[in-house]
Coordinates of C-alpha atoms in Angstrom, one line a residue:
X1 CA -10.0 33.3 -13.3
X2 CA -6.3 32.5 -12.8
X3 CA -6.9 31.7 -9.2
X4 CA -9.7 29.3 -10.1
X5 CA -7.5 27.7 -12.7
X6 CA -4.6 27.2 -10.3
X7 CA -7.0 25.7 -7.7
X8 CA -8.3 23.2 -10.2
X9 CA -4.8 21.8 -11.0
X10 CA -3.9 18.4 -9.6
X11 CA -0.9 16.2 -9.7
X12 CA -2.1 14.6 -12.8
X13 CA -2.2 17.9 -14.6
X14 CA 1.4 18.6 -13.4
X15 CA 2.4 15.2 -14.8
X16 CA 0.8 15.9 -18.1
X17 CA 2.6 19.3 -18.3
X18 CA 6.0 17.7 -17.3
X19 CA 5.5 14.9 -19.8
X20 CA 4.7 17.4 -22.5
X21 CA 7.9 19.3 -21.7
X22 CA 9.9 16.1 -21.7
X23 CA 8.7 15.3 -25.2
X24 CA 9.3 18.8 -26.5
X25 CA 12.7 19.4 -24.8
X26 CA 14.4 16.0 -24.1
X27 CA 13.1 13.9 -27.0
X28 CA 12.8 16.5 -29.8
X29 CA 14.7 19.8 -29.1
X30 CA 17.9 18.4 -27.6
X31 CA 18.7 15.7 -30.3
X32 CA 17.5 17.8 -33.2
X33 CA 19.4 21.0 -32.3
X34 CA 22.6 19.2 -31.4
X35 CA 25.3 20.3 -33.9
X36 CA 26.9 17.5 -35.8
X37 CA 30.7 17.1 -35.6
X38 CA 31.4 19.9 -33.2
X39 CA 31.0 20.8 -29.5
X40 CA 27.5 21.9 -28.6
X41 CA 27.1 25.6 -27.6
X42 CA 26.5 26.7 -24.0
X43 CA 22.8 27.1 -24.5
X44 CA 22.4 23.6 -25.8
X45 CA 24.2 22.2 -22.7
X46 CA 21.8 24.0 -20.5
X47 CA 18.9 22.8 -22.6
X48 CA 20.2 19.3 -22.2
X49 CA 20.2 19.7 -18.4
X50 CA 16.6 20.9 -18.5
X51 CA 15.7 17.9 -20.6
X52 CA 17.4 15.5 -18.2
X53 CA 15.6 17.2 -15.3
X54 CA 12.1 16.8 -16.8
X55 CA 13.0 13.2 -17.8
X56 CA 13.7 12.2 -14.2
X57 CA 10.8 14.4 -12.9
X58 CA 8.3 12.7 -15.2
X59 CA 9.4 9.2 -14.2
X60 CA 9.5 10.0 -10.5
X61 CA 6.1 11.8 -10.5
X62 CA 4.6 8.9 -12.5
X63 CA 5.8 6.3 -10.0
X64 CA 4.5 8.4 -7.0
X65 CA 1.1 8.8 -8.7
X66 CA 0.8 5.1 -9.5
X67 CA 1.8 4.2 -5.9
X68 CA -0.9 6.6 -4.6
X69 CA -3.6 5.2 -6.9
X70 CA -2.7 1.6 -6.0
X71 CA -2.6 2.3 -2.3
X72 CA -6.0 4.0 -2.5
X73 CA -7.5 1.1 -4.4
X74 CA -6.1 -1.5 -2.0
X75 CA -7.8 0.4 0.9
X76 CA -11.1 0.8 -0.8
X77 CA -14.0 -1.7 -1.2
X78 CA -13.2 -2.4 -4.9
X79 CA -14.0 -5.7 -6.5
X80 CA -11.5 -8.5 -7.0
X81 CA -10.7 -7.6 -10.6
X82 CA -9.9 -4.0 -9.7
X83 CA -7.7 -5.1 -6.8
X84 CA -5.8 -7.6 -9.0
X85 CA -5.3 -4.9 -11.7
X86 CA -3.9 -2.4 -9.3
X87 CA -1.6 -5.0 -7.7
X88 CA -0.2 -5.9 -11.1
X89 CA 0.2 -2.3 -12.0
X90 CA 2.1 -1.7 -8.7
X91 CA 4.5 -4.6 -9.7
X92 CA 5.0 -3.2 -13.2
X93 CA 5.6 0.3 -11.8
X94 CA 8.4 -1.0 -9.6
X95 CA 10.0 -2.8 -12.5
X96 CA 9.7 0.3 -14.8
X97 CA 11.0 2.7 -12.2
X98 CA 14.0 0.6 -11.2
X99 CA 16.3 2.1 -14.0
X100 CA 15.8 5.5 -12.4
X101 CA 17.8 4.5 -9.3
X102 CA 19.9 1.4 -10.1
X103 CA 21.6 -0.3 -13.0
X104 CA 19.2 -3.2 -13.9
X105 CA 20.2 -6.4 -15.7
X106 CA 19.1 -6.9 -19.3
X107 CA 16.9 -9.9 -18.2
X108 CA 14.7 -7.5 -16.2
X109 CA 13.5 -5.9 -19.4
X110 CA 11.7 -9.1 -20.5
X111 CA 10.0 -9.3 -17.1
X112 CA 8.9 -5.7 -17.4
X113 CA 7.4 -6.4 -20.8
X114 CA 5.4 -9.4 -19.5
X115 CA 4.2 -7.5 -16.5
X116 CA 3.2 -4.5 -18.7
X117 CA 1.1 -6.7 -21.0
X118 CA -0.6 -8.6 -18.1
X119 CA -1.3 -5.2 -16.4
X120 CA -3.0 -4.0 -19.6
X121 CA -5.2 -7.0 -19.8
X122 CA -6.1 -6.7 -16.1
X123 CA -7.0 -3.1 -16.5
X124 CA -9.3 -3.8 -19.4
X125 CA -10.9 -6.7 -17.5
X126 CA -11.5 -4.5 -14.4
X127 CA -13.4 -1.9 -16.5
X128 CA -16.0 -4.5 -17.7
X129 CA -19.3 -3.6 -15.9
X130 CA -23.0 -3.9 -16.9
X131 CA -24.0 -0.3 -16.2
X132 CA -20.7 1.4 -17.3
X133 CA -20.3 3.3 -20.5
X134 CA -20.1 0.7 -23.3
X135 CA -18.3 2.9 -25.7
X136 CA -15.5 3.7 -23.3
X137 CA -15.1 0.0 -22.4
X138 CA -14.7 -0.9 -26.0
X139 CA -12.3 2.0 -26.5
X140 CA -10.2 0.9 -23.6
X141 CA -9.8 -2.6 -25.2
X142 CA -8.9 -1.0 -28.5
X143 CA -6.2 1.2 -26.8
X144 CA -4.6 -1.9 -25.3
X145 CA -4.2 -3.7 -28.7
X146 CA -1.1 -1.7 -29.9
X147 CA 0.5 -1.9 -26.5
X148 CA 0.0 -5.7 -26.5
X149 CA 1.4 -5.9 -30.0
X150 CA 4.6 -4.2 -28.8
X151 CA 5.0 -6.9 -26.1
X152 CA 4.3 -9.6 -28.7
X153 CA 7.1 -8.2 -30.8
X154 CA 9.6 -8.2 -27.9
X155 CA 8.7 -11.8 -26.9
X156 CA 8.9 -13.0 -30.5
X157 CA 12.3 -11.4 -31.0
X158 CA 13.4 -13.2 -27.8
X159 CA 12.0 -16.6 -28.3
X160 CA 10.5 -17.2 -31.7
X161 CA 12.3 -15.8 -34.7
X162 CA 16.1 -15.8 -34.9
X163 CA 18.4 -12.9 -34.2
X164 CA 19.6 -10.6 -36.9
X165 CA 16.2 -10.8 -38.7
X166 CA 15.6 -7.3 -40.0
X167 CA 12.8 -8.0 -42.5
X168 CA 10.6 -10.6 -40.9
X169 CA 7.8 -11.1 -38.4
X170 CA 9.3 -8.4 -36.1
X171 CA 8.9 -5.8 -38.8
X172 CA 5.4 -6.9 -39.6
X173 CA 4.4 -6.7 -35.9
X174 CA 6.0 -3.3 -35.6
X175 CA 4.0 -2.0 -38.6
X176 CA 0.9 -3.7 -37.3
X177 CA 1.4 -1.9 -34.0
X178 CA 1.6 1.5 -35.7
X179 CA -1.5 0.8 -37.7
X180 CA -3.3 -0.3 -34.5
X181 CA -2.3 3.0 -33.0
X182 CA -3.8 4.9 -35.9
X183 CA -7.0 2.9 -35.8
X184 CA -7.3 3.5 -32.0
X185 CA -6.9 7.2 -32.6
X186 CA -9.5 7.1 -35.3
X187 CA -11.9 5.3 -33.0
X188 CA -11.5 7.7 -30.1
X189 CA -14.4 10.0 -31.1
X190 CA -16.9 7.2 -31.1
X191 CA -15.6 5.6 -27.9
X192 CA -14.5 8.5 -25.7
X193 CA -16.2 11.7 -27.0
X194 CA -18.7 13.4 -24.6
X195 CA -22.3 12.2 -24.8
X196 CA -24.7 13.0 -26.4
X197 CA -22.4 12.6 -29.4
X198 CA -24.7 14.7 -31.6
X199 CA -24.2 17.6 -29.3
X200 CA -20.5 17.2 -28.9
X201 CA -19.8 16.9 -32.7
X202 CA -21.2 20.3 -33.5
X203 CA -19.2 22.3 -31.0
X204 CA -16.9 24.6 -33.0
X205 CA -13.8 24.9 -30.8
X206 CA -12.7 21.2 -31.0
X207 CA -13.3 21.2 -34.7
X208 CA -11.1 24.3 -35.1
X209 CA -8.4 22.7 -33.0
X210 CA -8.5 19.5 -35.1
X211 CA -8.3 21.6 -38.3
X212 CA -5.3 23.6 -37.0
X213 CA -3.5 20.4 -36.0
X214 CA -4.2 18.8 -39.4
X215 CA -3.2 21.9 -41.3
X216 CA 0.0 22.3 -39.3
X217 CA 0.9 18.6 -39.9
X218 CA 0.2 18.9 -43.6
X219 CA 2.3 22.0 -43.9
X220 CA 5.2 20.4 -42.0
X221 CA 5.0 17.3 -44.2
X222 CA 5.2 19.5 -47.3
X223 CA 7.9 21.9 -46.3
X224 CA 10.1 19.9 -43.9
X225 CA 9.4 16.2 -44.4
X226 CA 12.9 15.2 -43.2
X227 CA 12.4 17.0 -39.9
X228 CA 9.0 15.4 -39.6
X229 CA 10.5 11.9 -40.0
X230 CA 13.1 12.5 -37.4
X231 CA 10.7 14.3 -35.0
X232 CA 8.1 11.5 -35.2
X233 CA 10.7 8.9 -34.4
X234 CA 12.1 10.8 -31.5
X235 CA 8.8 12.0 -30.0
X236 CA 6.6 8.9 -30.2
X237 CA 8.7 6.2 -31.8
X238 CA 6.8 6.0 -35.1
X239 CA 9.1 5.5 -38.0
X240 CA 8.2 7.1 -41.4
X241 CA 9.8 6.3 -44.8
X242 CA 12.7 8.7 -45.0
X243 CA 13.5 8.7 -48.7
X244 CA 10.0 9.6 -49.9
X245 CA 6.6 10.6 -48.3
X246 CA 5.2 7.7 -46.4
X247 CA 2.2 6.1 -48.2
X248 CA 0.3 6.1 -44.9
X249 CA 1.1 9.7 -44.1
X250 CA -2.5 10.9 -44.9
X251 CA -3.8 8.3 -42.4
X252 CA -1.4 9.4 -39.8
X253 CA -2.4 13.0 -40.2
X254 CA -6.1 12.1 -40.0
X255 CA -5.5 10.0 -36.9
X256 CA -3.6 12.9 -35.2
X257 CA -6.3 15.4 -36.1
X258 CA -9.1 13.0 -34.9
X259 CA -7.3 12.5 -31.6
X260 CA -6.9 16.2 -31.2
X261 CA -10.6 16.6 -31.6
X262 CA -11.3 14.0 -29.0
X263 CA -8.8 15.4 -26.5
X264 CA -10.2 18.9 -26.8
X265 CA -13.8 17.7 -26.6
X266 CA -13.1 15.8 -23.4
X267 CA -11.2 18.8 -22.0
X268 CA -14.2 21.1 -22.4
X269 CA -16.7 18.5 -21.1
X270 CA -18.7 19.3 -17.9
X271 CA -18.3 15.8 -16.7
X272 CA -15.2 15.2 -14.4
X273 CA -15.1 11.6 -15.5
X274 CA -15.0 12.6 -19.2
X275 CA -12.2 15.0 -18.5
X276 CA -10.3 12.2 -16.8
X277 CA -10.7 10.1 -19.9
X278 CA -9.1 13.0 -21.9
X279 CA -6.2 13.2 -19.4
X280 CA -5.7 9.5 -19.7
X281 CA -5.6 9.6 -23.5
X282 CA -3.1 12.5 -23.3
X283 CA -0.8 10.5 -21.1
X284 CA -1.0 7.5 -23.3
X285 CA -0.1 9.7 -26.3
X286 CA 2.8 11.3 -24.5
X287 CA 4.1 7.9 -23.5
X288 CA 4.7 7.2 -27.1
X289 CA 5.5 3.9 -28.8
X290 CA 9.3 3.6 -28.3
X291 CA 9.3 2.0 -24.9
X292 CA 12.9 2.8 -24.1
X293 CA 12.7 4.6 -20.8
X294 CA 10.7 4.2 -17.5
X295 CA 8.0 6.8 -18.2
X296 CA 7.3 5.2 -21.6
X297 CA 5.7 2.5 -19.5
X298 CA 4.5 4.5 -16.6
X299 CA 2.5 7.1 -18.5
X300 CA 0.4 4.5 -20.4
X301 CA -0.2 2.7 -17.1
X302 CA -1.6 5.8 -15.5
X303 CA -3.6 6.7 -18.6
X304 CA -5.2 3.3 -18.8
X305 CA -6.0 3.3 -15.1
X306 CA -7.6 6.8 -15.3
X307 CA -9.8 5.7 -18.2
X308 CA -10.8 2.5 -16.4
X309 CA -11.8 4.4 -13.3
X310 CA -13.7 7.0 -15.3
X311 CA -15.7 4.3 -17.2
X312 CA -17.5 3.5 -14.0
X313 CA -18.9 7.0 -13.5
X314 CA -19.0 8.8 -16.8
X315 CA -22.4 7.4 -17.9
X316 CA -24.1 8.4 -14.6
X317 CA -22.6 11.9 -14.6
X318 CA -23.6 12.7 -18.2
X319 CA -27.1 11.3 -17.8
X320 CA -27.6 13.4 -14.6
X321 CA -26.5 16.5 -16.5
X322 CA -29.1 16.0 -19.3
X323 CA -32.1 18.4 -19.0
X324 CA -35.5 16.9 -18.5
X325 CA -37.2 17.5 -21.9
X326 CA -40.9 17.0 -22.7
X327 CA -42.7 17.4 -26.0
X328 CA -46.0 18.1 -24.3
X329 CA -46.7 21.7 -23.1
X330 CA -47.0 22.2 -19.3
X331 CA -50.5 22.2 -17.7
X332 CA -51.5 25.6 -16.2
X333 CA -52.2 25.7 -12.5
X334 CA -55.8 26.7 -13.0
X335 CA -56.5 23.8 -15.3
X336 CA -54.7 21.3 -13.0
X337 CA -56.7 22.6 -10.0
X338 CA -60.0 22.3 -11.9
X339 CA -59.1 18.7 -12.9
X340 CA -58.2 17.7 -9.3
X341 CA -61.4 19.3 -8.0
X342 CA -63.6 17.5 -10.5
X343 CA -61.9 14.1 -9.7
X344 CA -62.3 14.7 -6.0
X345 CA -66.0 15.6 -6.3
X346 CA -66.6 12.5 -8.4
X347 CA -64.9 10.2 -5.9
X348 CA -66.9 11.8 -3.0
X349 CA -70.1 10.8 -4.6
X350 CA -69.0 7.2 -4.6
X351 CA -66.6 6.8 -1.7
X352 CA -67.8 9.6 0.7
X353 CA -64.9 11.2 2.6
X354 CA -62.3 12.1 0.0
X355 CA -59.6 14.9 0.3
X356 CA -57.0 16.2 -2.1
X357 CA -53.6 17.9 -1.4
X358 CA -51.5 19.7 -4.0
X359 CA -47.9 20.7 -3.4
X360 CA -45.2 22.4 -5.5
X361 CA -41.8 20.8 -5.3
X362 CA -38.4 21.2 -6.7
X363 CA -38.2 22.7 -10.2
X364 CA -41.7 24.2 -9.8
X365 CA -43.4 20.9 -10.5
X366 CA -46.8 20.5 -8.9
X367 CA -48.0 17.1 -7.6
X368 CA -51.4 16.2 -6.1
X369 CA -52.5 13.4 -3.8
X370 CA -56.1 12.2 -3.4
X371 CA -56.9 10.2 -0.3

C-alpha cells in the first residue's frame, strides 16, 4: 500500500505538501510563537530556518512547475486561447518569481498585478468549450472573481482614490473580495464535486471531514478567538474583527467546512481529472488572499491552470465510468434464439435465401445479424 502511494506522488503533490508546511510553519507557527520583547529561544530560531526553507522551496518549485506546464502547452496542438493563456501565465510567473533572486523595484508590483489579472481572465476564457463540464467552467469563473477584486483594489489605490484613505473604496473592495471568497467556497460543491452529484453527496467520509473541520473551527472561535483572528490573518490574509466575534464568522466557518467537503470528495474520486480539480482548489486555498510574496501568486496560477485543464476531460471520464443501467430485464438466450429463428423463417418464405448469425461480444451481450 505504501509503495503504491509513493508511486502515485507527483511534483504537484510535493508542491501541495510544501505549501501546506509553509502555511503551518512560516506563516503561522513562527510569528505566533515568537516571544515578545525578548530574544527567541534556540528552537524558535531553527523553526524560523525551516520556515524560510519551505518558503523558498514553495516559490522555486511553483515556478518550475509553471514553466514545465507552459512549455508543454506551447509544444502541443492546443487552440489559440490555451496558448495565449499559457503565454500570459509564463510572463506572470517570471514577474512573481523575480523577488526570489533579485531586489525588484516597487513599480514592478503594479505590473505583476496587471499580468496576474489578465492571466486569470485568459485562463477562464481558455476553459470555455461546448462539450466540457459546464459546472466546472462556471466554478472557474467564480474562483477568478475574488482574485480580480484584489487587483481592482490595488489599481484603485494607485490611480483612483487618494492616499491615506483608510475607510473608503479600498476597504469596501477588500471586504467584497473576502465575501467573494466565501461565496466561491460555498459554490464549490455544485461546481466541482464529483458527478453524479446525488451519489457524491451521500458518501460518509467527506461529510465526516466537513463536520470535523466545522466543529474544530467553532471550538477554536469559542475558546481562542484572539488566536483565530491572528492565525486567519497570517495564514490566508483574511482579517476578522479583533474586539468582538466577527458578525460574518458563521458564514466563514460554513464556507471552510463546505470547501473541506469538496476537497475530500474530489480526493476520493475515481476520475483523475476530478482529483486534479481538487488539487487545484487546494493550491488556490494555500495561496491565500494576502498577495505579499511570490508563491501567493504562483499557487493560484497553478491551481487555476490545473482546473482549466481538467475541465476538458472530467465530463468524459465520469461518463465513461458510469455503469450501463437498464430498467428492462435481460432476455434469456433461449427466448432470443427462438425469436431470431422465427424471424428468419418468416423472411425465408418471402425473400428466399436468408441466414442469421448470433455472436456474443464484450460484457456478455449477444447480437444477431440477419442477411
